[in-house]
DNA sequence: CGTATAGTTGATTAGTATCAACGCTAGTGG
DNA sequence: CCACTAGCGTTGATACTAATCAACTATACG
């Protein structure tokens, strides 16, 4: 997995920020797009703004590694991030793909519990844990919001356990495609040509399969006219009903 | 999965409470053992006490089902509970085994996201979601505590994804046994004769295996003198180093 | 004591992994 | 501008782990 090493966040910020900044992030006073600020008042957002700092990172950039000492919490402004855990012999399990608006960097006992790596070019906002703790005390709604985000992640993790433990390769892939499709809908994009920013290797490590099995299963679904593969990185959902049946395991 | 149907909690409470009540739970004013009350002051615990209500349930009792309308949050005073999700064709994934001091019943959009069933005879405390919400507003530390519990569960769920997606049957079982062993240590019990209150079917559905594979793997580990099986429901960890190597996948 | 349930063991199958080769695409340098 | 190369993705042949099907044993229960 030819991954760039973790670099100094600050230098990266200077190096890559210019060309990747989006309009909403150019000026530091608009942070509503940050997920856990969504419900806050203007006043509260202002407070948050003072402690945040953002950067744009290239694809395949390691933000932090499992076991690293925790310093910051990150929020994705734009782009895609993958979180994963490794076994000593290199076997990898991707815990989740995160998109714009999602938060990561939670940890136990001062160490990150997974590695975080960008999939595409990505813009991140980050806060120190210390400052976030202070803010949580000052803004009770923030605490509540972070709790419900943790619950949301927990529910997703449990759904993924069902997938990993009990679904077949076809069912896993169908579930995966429908999830991405649903997410696109939520962001106001069309549900059907699903964008796959991640590689086959990433998909395999997310679904508990091998690259080859993922590839073969794509081919099978295409042969069955359930999906179409118009271009690399894009999947057409031709028969959503069939996909749903597969995903639910009926 | 010959499961008793969900019964009325209140009638069960009356029916089973007498013989199952533990000394610590007999009087309603000691609730320190409830996990999310651990850090609270005496005053705060008193407040909680007024809204709680407890019951003792027999083994294999369904507390609630996935999809049921949410009413309560439960805390285990004594016993073991399993949480699971089902696919329409009956395939089952156990999300977790919970023990004394743990909380369950979190939900999204008013519906439980998993089924909860007792493994052994179990004592539960329960609170209505409504009352808990009120208390969370009144006791900020409670909110913080619930957040860190959710994070703990999330981290455990991510660890389980690695197990389900990337570990072999032997590695899965070794990991499982070591977890139970570690938990016993934390409660002050010896680490070695590990108690297995759950059936082979439950273990299989937790590890993403079949009953037969679990049984065969137990036999293999016994043959290798890694574990001993002195009596049904108990496992002796004869070679913890070997188990740890297996669990870490080295 | 007989029956039901849980657990073990064996034989065979099936699904996915592994090993290997090949094609496609994109980026590089002449 | 085009050949060259590297990396990603696909496809094929084979191996292997765990599932399935089946029989049998041990344990708990009435």
Coordinates of C-alpha atoms (C1' of nucleotides) in Angstrom, one line a residue:
Chain A
X1 CA 0.0 0.0 0.0
X2 CA 2.4 2.6 -1.2
X3 CA 1.5 5.2 1.4
X4 CA 3.2 8.6 1.9
X5 CA 4.5 8.9 5.4
X6 CA 2.9 11.1 7.9
X7 CA 4.3 14.6 7.4
X8 CA 4.1 17.7 9.5
X9 CA 0.6 18.9 9.3
X10 CA 1.6 22.6 9.2
X11 CA 4.1 22.2 6.4
X12 CA 1.5 20.3 4.4
X13 CA -1.0 23.0 5.1
X14 CA 1.3 25.6 3.6
X15 CA 2.3 23.3 0.8
X16 CA -1.1 22.2 -0.4
X17 CA -3.6 24.7 0.9
X18 CA -3.5 27.2 -2.0
X19 CA -4.8 25.0 -4.7
X20 CA -7.3 23.0 -2.7
X21 CA -9.1 25.5 -0.6
X22 CA -12.8 25.6 -1.4
X23 CA -14.8 28.9 -1.3
X24 CA -16.6 28.0 1.9
X25 CA -13.3 27.4 3.7
X26 CA -11.3 30.2 2.3
X27 CA -12.4 32.6 5.0
X28 CA -12.1 31.2 8.4
X29 CA -15.5 32.5 9.6
X30 CA -17.8 30.0 8.0
X31 CA -17.7 26.7 9.7
X32 CA -21.3 25.6 9.6
X33 CA -20.4 22.8 7.3
X34 CA -18.5 21.1 10.2
X35 CA -20.8 18.4 11.3
X36 CA -20.8 18.8 15.0
X37 CA -21.4 22.6 14.8
X38 CA -24.5 22.2 12.7
X39 CA -27.0 23.0 15.5
X40 CA -25.0 25.7 17.2
X41 CA -25.9 29.4 17.4
X42 CA -23.9 32.0 15.6
X43 CA -22.3 33.0 18.8
X44 CA -21.1 29.5 19.6
X45 CA -19.8 29.0 16.1
X46 CA -17.7 32.1 16.6
X47 CA -16.1 30.6 19.6
X48 CA -15.3 27.4 17.8
X49 CA -13.8 29.3 15.0
X50 CA -11.2 30.8 17.2
X51 CA -9.7 27.4 18.0
X52 CA -9.8 25.8 14.7
X53 CA -7.2 25.5 12.0
X54 CA -7.5 23.9 8.6
X55 CA -5.4 22.3 5.9
X56 CA -5.7 20.6 2.5
X57 CA -4.0 17.3 2.0
X58 CA -3.2 15.3 -1.1
X59 CA -4.6 11.8 -1.7
X60 CA -3.0 8.9 0.2
X61 CA -1.8 11.1 3.0
X62 CA -1.5 9.6 6.4
X63 CA -3.1 12.0 8.9
X64 CA -2.1 9.9 12.0
X65 CA -1.3 6.3 12.8
X66 CA -2.9 3.8 15.2
X67 CA -1.0 4.2 18.4
X68 CA 0.2 7.7 17.8
X69 CA -0.2 10.0 20.7
X70 CA -3.5 11.9 20.4
X71 CA -3.4 15.6 19.9
X72 CA -6.2 16.7 17.6
X73 CA -9.7 15.9 16.5
X74 CA -10.4 16.3 12.7
X75 CA -13.4 17.3 10.7
X76 CA -13.6 16.8 7.0
X77 CA -14.6 19.9 5.0
X78 CA -14.2 18.2 1.6
X79 CA -12.8 14.9 0.4
X80 CA -12.7 11.3 1.5
X81 CA -10.8 9.7 4.4
X82 CA -10.4 6.0 5.3
X83 CA -9.8 4.7 8.8
X84 CA -8.1 1.3 9.3
X85 CA -6.6 -1.1 11.7
X86 CA -3.7 -3.4 10.9
X87 CA -2.6 -6.8 12.1
X88 CA 1.2 -7.3 12.6
X89 CA 1.5 -9.4 9.4
X90 CA -0.1 -6.6 7.3
X91 CA -3.7 -7.8 7.1
X92 CA -5.8 -4.6 7.1
X93 CA -9.4 -3.9 8.0
X94 CA -10.9 -0.6 6.9
X95 CA -13.2 0.6 9.7
X96 CA -14.9 3.2 7.6
X97 CA -14.9 5.7 4.8
X98 CA -15.6 9.2 6.0
X99 CA -16.9 12.1 3.8
X100 CA -17.4 15.8 4.0
X101 CA -18.9 16.8 7.3
X102 CA -17.7 13.8 9.3
X103 CA -15.5 13.8 12.4
X104 CA -12.6 11.5 13.3
X105 CA -9.7 11.2 15.8
X106 CA -11.5 9.9 18.8
X107 CA -9.2 7.8 21.0
X108 CA -8.7 6.0 24.2
X109 CA -6.0 6.5 26.8
X110 CA -4.2 9.1 24.8
X111 CA -3.6 7.0 21.7
X112 CA -5.5 6.9 18.4
X113 CA -7.1 3.5 17.9
X114 CA -6.9 3.5 14.1
X115 CA -4.9 5.0 11.3
X116 CA -6.4 7.7 9.2
X117 CA -5.4 8.3 5.6
X118 CA -6.9 10.4 2.9
X119 CA -8.4 8.6 -0.1
X120 CA -8.7 11.7 -2.3
X121 CA -7.4 15.2 -1.9
X122 CA -9.0 16.3 1.3
X123 CA -9.6 19.4 3.3
X124 CA -9.5 19.0 7.1
X125 CA -10.3 21.2 10.0
X126 CA -8.6 20.3 13.2
X127 CA -9.0 21.2 16.9
X128 CA -6.8 20.2 19.8
X129 CA -8.4 17.7 22.2
X130 CA -7.7 20.1 25.0
X131 CA -9.5 23.0 23.5
X132 CA -12.4 20.8 22.4
X133 CA -12.8 19.6 26.0
X134 CA -13.0 23.2 27.2
X135 CA -15.6 24.0 24.6
X136 CA -17.6 21.0 25.5
X137 CA -17.9 22.3 29.0
X138 CA -18.9 25.7 27.9
X139 CA -21.4 24.6 25.2
X140 CA -23.6 21.8 26.5
X141 CA -25.2 21.3 23.1
X142 CA -21.8 20.5 21.7
X143 CA -21.5 17.6 24.2
X144 CA -24.9 16.4 23.3
X145 CA -24.1 16.6 19.6
X146 CA -20.9 14.7 20.0
X147 CA -22.7 12.0 21.9
X148 CA -25.3 11.5 19.1
X149 CA -22.5 11.4 16.5
X150 CA -20.8 8.7 18.5
X151 CA -24.1 6.8 18.7
X152 CA -24.5 7.2 14.9
X153 CA -21.0 5.7 14.4
X154 CA -21.8 2.9 16.8
X155 CA -24.9 2.0 15.0
X156 CA -23.0 2.0 11.7
X157 CA -20.3 -0.2 13.2
X158 CA -22.9 -2.7 14.3
X159 CA -24.4 -2.8 10.9
X160 CA -20.9 -3.5 9.5
X161 CA -20.4 -6.4 12.0
X162 CA -23.5 -8.0 10.5
X163 CA -22.0 -7.5 7.0
X164 CA -18.6 -8.8 7.9
X165 CA -19.8 -11.8 9.9
X166 CA -22.8 -13.0 8.0
X167 CA -23.0 -11.7 4.4
X168 CA -21.6 -13.2 1.3
X169 CA -19.4 -11.4 -1.1
X170 CA -22.3 -10.4 -3.4
X171 CA -24.3 -9.2 -0.5
X172 CA -21.4 -7.2 0.9
X173 CA -20.8 -5.4 -2.3
X174 CA -24.5 -4.8 -2.9
X175 CA -24.8 -3.3 0.6
X176 CA -21.7 -1.2 0.0
X177 CA -23.0 0.3 -3.2
X178 CA -26.4 1.1 -1.8
X179 CA -24.8 2.8 1.2
X180 CA -22.8 5.1 -1.1
X181 CA -25.9 5.7 -3.2
X182 CA -27.9 6.7 -0.2
X183 CA -25.2 9.0 1.0
X184 CA -25.1 10.7 -2.4
X185 CA -28.9 11.2 -2.2
X186 CA -28.5 12.8 1.3
X187 CA -26.0 15.3 -0.1
X188 CA -28.4 16.1 -3.0
X189 CA -26.6 14.2 -5.7
X190 CA -28.3 11.7 -8.0
X191 CA -28.5 8.2 -6.4
X192 CA -27.4 6.3 -9.5
X193 CA -24.0 6.8 -10.9
X194 CA -22.3 6.0 -7.7
X195 CA -18.8 7.5 -7.4
X196 CA -16.1 5.1 -6.0
X197 CA -13.2 7.3 -5.0
X198 CA -11.4 4.4 -3.4
X199 CA -9.4 1.6 -4.9
X200 CA -10.4 -2.1 -5.2
X201 CA -7.9 -2.8 -2.5
X202 CA -9.7 -0.3 -0.2
X203 CA -13.1 -1.8 -1.0
X204 CA -11.7 -5.3 -0.3
X205 CA -10.3 -4.3 3.0
X206 CA -13.5 -2.6 4.0
X207 CA -15.7 -5.6 3.1
X208 CA -13.4 -8.3 4.5
X209 CA -12.6 -9.7 1.0
X210 CA -9.7 -9.8 -1.4
X211 CA -9.1 -7.6 -4.4
X212 CA -9.8 -10.5 -6.7
X213 CA -13.1 -11.4 -5.2
X214 CA -14.2 -7.7 -5.3
X215 CA -13.3 -7.5 -8.9
X216 CA -15.0 -10.8 -9.8
X217 CA -18.1 -9.8 -7.9
X218 CA -18.3 -6.5 -9.8
X219 CA -18.1 -8.5 -13.0
X220 CA -20.8 -10.9 -11.9
X221 CA -23.2 -8.1 -11.0
X222 CA -22.5 -6.4 -14.3
X223 CA -23.1 -9.7 -16.2
X224 CA -26.4 -10.0 -14.3
X225 CA -27.3 -6.5 -15.5
X226 CA -27.6 -5.4 -11.8
X227 CA -25.0 -2.7 -12.2
X228 CA -23.1 -1.1 -15.0
X229 CA -19.4 -0.1 -15.0
X230 CA -19.3 2.9 -17.4
X231 CA -16.0 4.3 -16.3
X232 CA -13.4 3.5 -13.7
X233 CA -14.5 4.9 -10.4
X234 CA -18.2 4.9 -11.3
X235 CA -21.0 2.4 -10.9
X236 CA -24.4 2.6 -12.4
X237 CA -27.2 1.0 -10.3
X238 CA -29.3 -0.5 -13.1
X239 CA -31.5 -2.8 -10.9
X240 CA -31.8 -1.2 -7.4
X241 CA -34.5 -3.7 -6.4
X242 CA -32.1 -6.6 -7.1
X243 CA -29.4 -4.8 -5.2
X244 CA -31.7 -4.2 -2.2
X245 CA -32.7 -7.9 -2.2
X246 CA -29.1 -8.9 -2.2
X247 CA -28.1 -6.4 0.5
X248 CA -30.9 -7.6 2.8
X249 CA -30.0 -11.2 2.2
X250 CA -33.4 -12.4 1.0
Chain B
X1 CA -32.8 -20.4 18.9
X2 CA -35.6 -21.5 21.1
X3 CA -36.3 -18.1 22.6
X4 CA -39.0 -17.1 25.0
X5 CA -41.1 -14.3 23.7
X6 CA -40.8 -10.8 25.0
X7 CA -43.0 -10.6 28.1
X8 CA -44.3 -7.7 30.1
X9 CA -41.4 -6.4 32.0
X10 CA -43.5 -5.6 35.1
X11 CA -45.0 -9.0 35.4
X12 CA -41.6 -10.6 35.0
X13 CA -40.3 -8.3 37.7
X14 CA -42.9 -9.6 40.1
X15 CA -42.5 -13.2 38.9
X16 CA -38.7 -13.5 39.1
X17 CA -37.5 -10.8 41.4
X18 CA -37.8 -12.6 44.6
X19 CA -35.2 -15.3 44.0
X20 CA -32.8 -13.4 41.9
X21 CA -32.3 -10.1 43.8
X22 CA -28.7 -9.6 44.9
X23 CA -27.9 -7.9 48.2
X24 CA -26.7 -4.8 46.5
X25 CA -29.9 -4.4 44.6
X26 CA -32.3 -5.3 47.3
X27 CA -32.6 -1.8 48.6
X28 CA -33.2 0.7 46.0
X29 CA -30.8 3.3 47.3
X30 CA -27.6 1.7 46.3
X31 CA -27.0 2.1 42.6
X32 CA -23.3 2.8 42.4
X33 CA -22.8 -0.4 40.6
X34 CA -24.6 1.1 37.6
X35 CA -21.9 1.9 35.2
X36 CA -22.9 5.4 34.1
X37 CA -23.5 6.5 37.7
X38 CA -20.0 5.6 38.8
X39 CA -18.6 9.1 39.0
X40 CA -21.6 10.9 40.4
X41 CA -22.0 12.4 43.8
X42 CA -24.3 11.0 46.5
X43 CA -26.8 13.7 45.7
X44 CA -26.8 12.9 42.0
X45 CA -27.2 9.2 42.6
X46 CA -30.2 10.0 44.8
X47 CA -31.8 11.8 41.9
X48 CA -31.2 8.8 39.6
X49 CA -32.6 6.4 42.1
X50 CA -36.0 8.1 41.9
X51 CA -36.4 7.3 38.3
X52 CA -35.1 3.8 38.1
X53 CA -36.8 0.5 38.4
X54 CA -35.3 -2.9 38.3
X55 CA -36.2 -6.5 37.6
X56 CA -34.7 -10.0 37.4
X57 CA -35.1 -12.0 34.3
X58 CA -34.6 -15.6 33.5
X59 CA -32.1 -16.9 30.9
X60 CA -33.0 -16.6 27.2
X61 CA -35.4 -13.8 27.9
X62 CA -35.9 -11.3 25.1
X63 CA -35.8 -7.8 26.6
X64 CA -36.7 -6.0 23.4
X65 CA -36.4 -6.7 19.7
X66 CA -34.7 -4.8 16.8
X67 CA -37.3 -2.4 15.4
X68 CA -39.3 -2.2 18.6
X69 CA -40.3 1.3 19.7
X70 CA -37.8 2.6 22.1
X71 CA -39.0 3.2 25.7
X72 CA -36.2 2.4 28.1
X73 CA -32.5 2.3 28.6
X74 CA -31.2 -0.7 30.5
X75 CA -28.3 -1.3 32.8
X76 CA -27.1 -4.7 33.9
X77 CA -26.8 -5.2 37.7
X78 CA -25.9 -8.9 37.4
X79 CA -25.9 -11.5 34.6
X80 CA -25.1 -11.6 30.9
X81 CA -26.9 -10.2 28.0
X82 CA -26.4 -10.6 24.3
X83 CA -27.3 -8.1 21.6
X84 CA -27.8 -9.3 18.0
X85 CA -29.1 -8.4 14.6
X86 CA -30.8 -10.8 12.2
X87 CA -31.0 -11.1 8.4
X88 CA -34.5 -12.0 7.1
X89 CA -33.4 -15.5 6.4
X90 CA -32.4 -16.1 10.0
X91 CA -28.6 -15.5 9.8
X92 CA -27.6 -13.9 13.0
X93 CA -24.8 -11.7 14.1
X94 CA -24.2 -11.1 17.8
X95 CA -23.0 -7.5 18.3
X96 CA -21.8 -8.0 21.8
X97 CA -22.0 -9.8 25.1
X98 CA -22.7 -7.4 28.0
X99 CA -22.0 -8.0 31.6
X100 CA -22.6 -6.5 35.0
X101 CA -22.3 -2.7 34.9
X102 CA -22.9 -2.3 31.2
X103 CA -25.6 -0.2 29.5
X104 CA -27.8 -1.0 26.5
X105 CA -30.8 0.2 24.7
X106 CA -29.4 3.0 22.6
X107 CA -31.4 3.6 19.5
X108 CA -32.0 5.8 16.4
X109 CA -35.2 7.4 15.4
X110 CA -37.2 5.8 18.1
X111 CA -36.4 2.2 17.3
X112 CA -34.0 -0.2 18.9
X113 CA -31.3 -1.2 16.4
X114 CA -30.7 -4.7 17.8
X115 CA -32.4 -7.4 19.8
X116 CA -31.4 -7.8 23.4
X117 CA -31.7 -11.2 25.1
X118 CA -30.5 -12.5 28.4
X119 CA -27.9 -15.3 28.3
X120 CA -28.1 -16.2 32.0
X121 CA -30.5 -15.1 34.7
X122 CA -30.0 -11.4 34.8
X123 CA -30.9 -8.4 36.9
X124 CA -31.6 -5.2 35.0
X125 CA -32.2 -1.6 36.0
X126 CA -34.1 0.4 33.5
X127 CA -34.9 4.1 33.0
X128 CA -37.2 5.7 30.5
X129 CA -35.5 7.5 27.8
X130 CA -37.5 10.6 28.6
X131 CA -36.4 10.7 32.2
X132 CA -32.8 10.0 31.3
X133 CA -32.9 12.9 28.9
X134 CA -34.1 15.2 31.6
X135 CA -31.4 14.0 33.9
X136 CA -28.7 14.4 31.3
X137 CA -29.6 18.1 31.1
X138 CA -29.5 18.4 34.9
X139 CA -26.3 16.5 35.5
X140 CA -23.6 17.5 33.0
X141 CA -21.2 14.8 34.2
X142 CA -23.8 12.2 33.2
X143 CA -23.8 13.4 29.6
X144 CA -20.0 13.2 29.6
X145 CA -20.1 9.8 31.1
X146 CA -22.5 8.5 28.5
X147 CA -20.4 9.9 25.7
X148 CA -17.3 8.1 27.0
X149 CA -19.3 4.9 27.3
X150 CA -20.4 5.3 23.7
X151 CA -16.8 5.8 22.6
X152 CA -15.7 2.7 24.5
X153 CA -18.4 0.7 22.7
X154 CA -17.3 2.2 19.4
X155 CA -13.7 1.2 19.9
X156 CA -14.7 -2.3 20.8
X157 CA -16.9 -2.5 17.7
X158 CA -14.0 -1.4 15.6
X159 CA -11.8 -4.1 17.1
X160 CA -14.6 -6.6 16.4
X161 CA -14.6 -5.5 12.7
X162 CA -11.0 -6.4 12.5
X163 CA -11.7 -9.8 14.0
X164 CA -14.7 -10.5 11.7
X165 CA -13.1 -9.3 8.5
X166 CA -9.5 -10.4 8.8
X167 CA -9.0 -13.1 11.4
X168 CA -9.1 -16.9 11.0
X169 CA -11.2 -19.2 13.1
X170 CA -8.4 -20.0 15.5
X171 CA -7.5 -16.3 15.8
X172 CA -11.1 -15.4 16.4
X173 CA -11.5 -17.9 19.2
X174 CA -8.2 -17.0 20.8
X175 CA -9.1 -13.3 20.8
X176 CA -12.5 -14.1 22.3
X177 CA -11.1 -16.2 25.1
X178 CA -8.5 -13.6 26.0
X179 CA -11.1 -10.9 26.1
X180 CA -13.2 -12.8 28.5
X181 CA -10.1 -13.6 30.6
X182 CA -9.2 -9.9 30.7
X183 CA -12.7 -9.0 31.8
X184 CA -12.6 -11.5 34.6
X185 CA -9.3 -9.9 35.8
X186 CA -10.9 -6.5 35.8
X187 CA -13.7 -7.7 38.0
X188 CA -11.1 -9.2 40.4
X189 CA -11.6 -12.8 39.3
X190 CA -8.8 -15.2 38.3
X191 CA -7.8 -14.8 34.7
X192 CA -7.6 -18.5 33.9
X193 CA -10.6 -20.7 34.2
X194 CA -12.6 -18.6 31.9
X195 CA -16.4 -18.9 32.3
X196 CA -18.4 -19.3 29.1
X197 CA -22.0 -18.6 30.1
X198 CA -23.0 -18.6 26.4
X199 CA -23.7 -21.5 24.1
X200 CA -21.6 -22.6 21.1
X201 CA -24.2 -21.2 18.9
X202 CA -23.9 -17.8 20.6
X203 CA -20.1 -17.9 20.3
X204 CA -20.4 -18.9 16.6
X205 CA -22.8 -16.0 15.9
X206 CA -20.5 -13.6 17.7
X207 CA -17.4 -14.7 15.8
X208 CA -18.9 -15.0 12.4
X209 CA -18.5 -18.8 12.4
X210 CA -20.7 -21.9 12.6
X211 CA -21.3 -24.1 15.6
X212 CA -19.2 -26.9 14.1
X213 CA -16.2 -24.7 13.4
X214 CA -16.3 -23.3 17.0
X215 CA -16.4 -26.8 18.4
X216 CA -13.6 -28.1 16.1
X217 CA -11.5 -25.1 16.9
X218 CA -11.9 -25.7 20.7
X219 CA -10.9 -29.3 20.1
X220 CA -7.8 -28.2 18.1
X221 CA -6.7 -25.7 20.8
X222 CA -7.2 -28.4 23.4
X223 CA -5.1 -30.9 21.4
X224 CA -2.3 -28.3 21.1
X225 CA -2.4 -28.0 24.9
X226 CA -3.2 -24.3 24.4
X227 CA -6.4 -24.6 26.4
X228 CA -8.1 -27.1 28.6
X229 CA -11.8 -27.9 28.7
X230 CA -12.3 -29.2 32.3
X231 CA -16.1 -28.8 32.3
X232 CA -18.8 -27.5 30.1
X233 CA -18.9 -23.7 30.3
X234 CA -15.3 -23.4 31.5
X235 CA -12.0 -23.0 29.6
X236 CA -8.6 -23.2 31.1
X237 CA -6.0 -21.0 29.5
X238 CA -2.9 -23.3 29.6
X239 CA -0.7 -21.4 27.2
X240 CA -1.6 -17.7 27.3
X241 CA 1.4 -16.7 25.3
X242 CA 0.3 -19.0 22.4
X243 CA -3.2 -17.6 22.7
X244 CA -1.9 -14.0 22.5
X245 CA 0.2 -14.8 19.5
X246 CA -2.8 -16.3 17.8
X247 CA -5.0 -13.4 18.8
X248 CA -2.6 -10.8 17.4
X249 CA -2.2 -12.9 14.2
X250 CA 1.6 -13.2 14.3
Chain C
dC1 C1' -35.5 -44.1 32.3
dG2 C1' -36.5 -41.8 28.1
dT3 C1' -36.4 -37.7 25.6
dA4 C1' -34.8 -33.3 24.1
dT5 C1' -31.0 -30.2 23.6
dA6 C1' -26.2 -29.1 23.2
dG7 C1' -21.9 -30.4 21.7
dT8 C1' -18.6 -33.2 19.1
dT9 C1' -16.8 -35.6 15.1
dG10 C1' -16.7 -37.1 10.2
dA11 C1' -17.4 -36.7 5.1
dT12 C1' -18.1 -33.7 1.5
dT13 C1' -19.0 -29.2 -0.7
dA14 C1' -18.7 -24.5 -1.6
dG15 C1' -17.1 -20.0 -1.4
dT16 C1' -13.3 -17.3 -1.2
dA17 C1' -8.2 -17.0 -1.0
dT18 C1' -4.0 -17.6 -3.3
dC19 C1' -1.0 -17.7 -7.1
dA20 C1' -0.2 -16.3 -11.7
dA21 C1' -0.8 -14.1 -16.0
dC22 C1' -2.5 -10.6 -18.7
dG23 C1' -4.8 -6.0 -20.1
dC24 C1' -5.7 -1.3 -19.4
dT25 C1' -4.7 3.4 -18.1
dA26 C1' -2.0 7.2 -16.9
dG27 C1' 2.0 9.3 -16.2
dT28 C1' 7.1 9.8 -17.8
dG29 C1' 10.8 10.8 -20.5
dG30 C1' 12.9 10.6 -24.9
Chain D
dC1 C1' 4.0 13.0 -30.1
dC2 C1' 4.7 8.4 -29.0
dA3 C1' 7.0 4.4 -26.8
dC4 C1' 7.8 2.8 -22.1
dT5 C1' 6.8 1.8 -17.5
dA6 C1' 4.3 1.3 -13.2
dG7 C1' 0.3 0.5 -10.9
dC8 C1' -4.5 -0.9 -10.9
dG9 C1' -7.9 -4.0 -12.4
dT10 C1' -9.4 -8.2 -14.5
dT11 C1' -9.4 -13.1 -15.4
dG12 C1' -8.0 -17.9 -14.9
dA13 C1' -6.3 -22.2 -12.4
dT14 C1' -5.9 -24.2 -8.1
dA15 C1' -5.8 -24.5 -3.0
dC16 C1' -7.7 -24.2 1.3
dT17 C1' -10.6 -22.7 5.0
dA18 C1' -14.8 -23.0 6.8
dA19 C1' -19.8 -24.3 5.7
dT20 C1' -22.9 -27.9 5.1
dC21 C1' -24.9 -32.3 5.8
dA22 C1' -25.1 -36.1 8.7
dA23 C1' -24.3 -39.2 12.5
dC24 C1' -23.2 -39.8 17.0
dT25 C1' -22.4 -38.7 22.1
dA26 C1' -23.0 -36.3 26.3
dT27 C1' -25.8 -33.7 29.3
dA28 C1' -29.8 -31.9 31.4
dC29 C1' -34.7 -32.5 32.4
dG30 C1' -39.2 -34.4 33.2

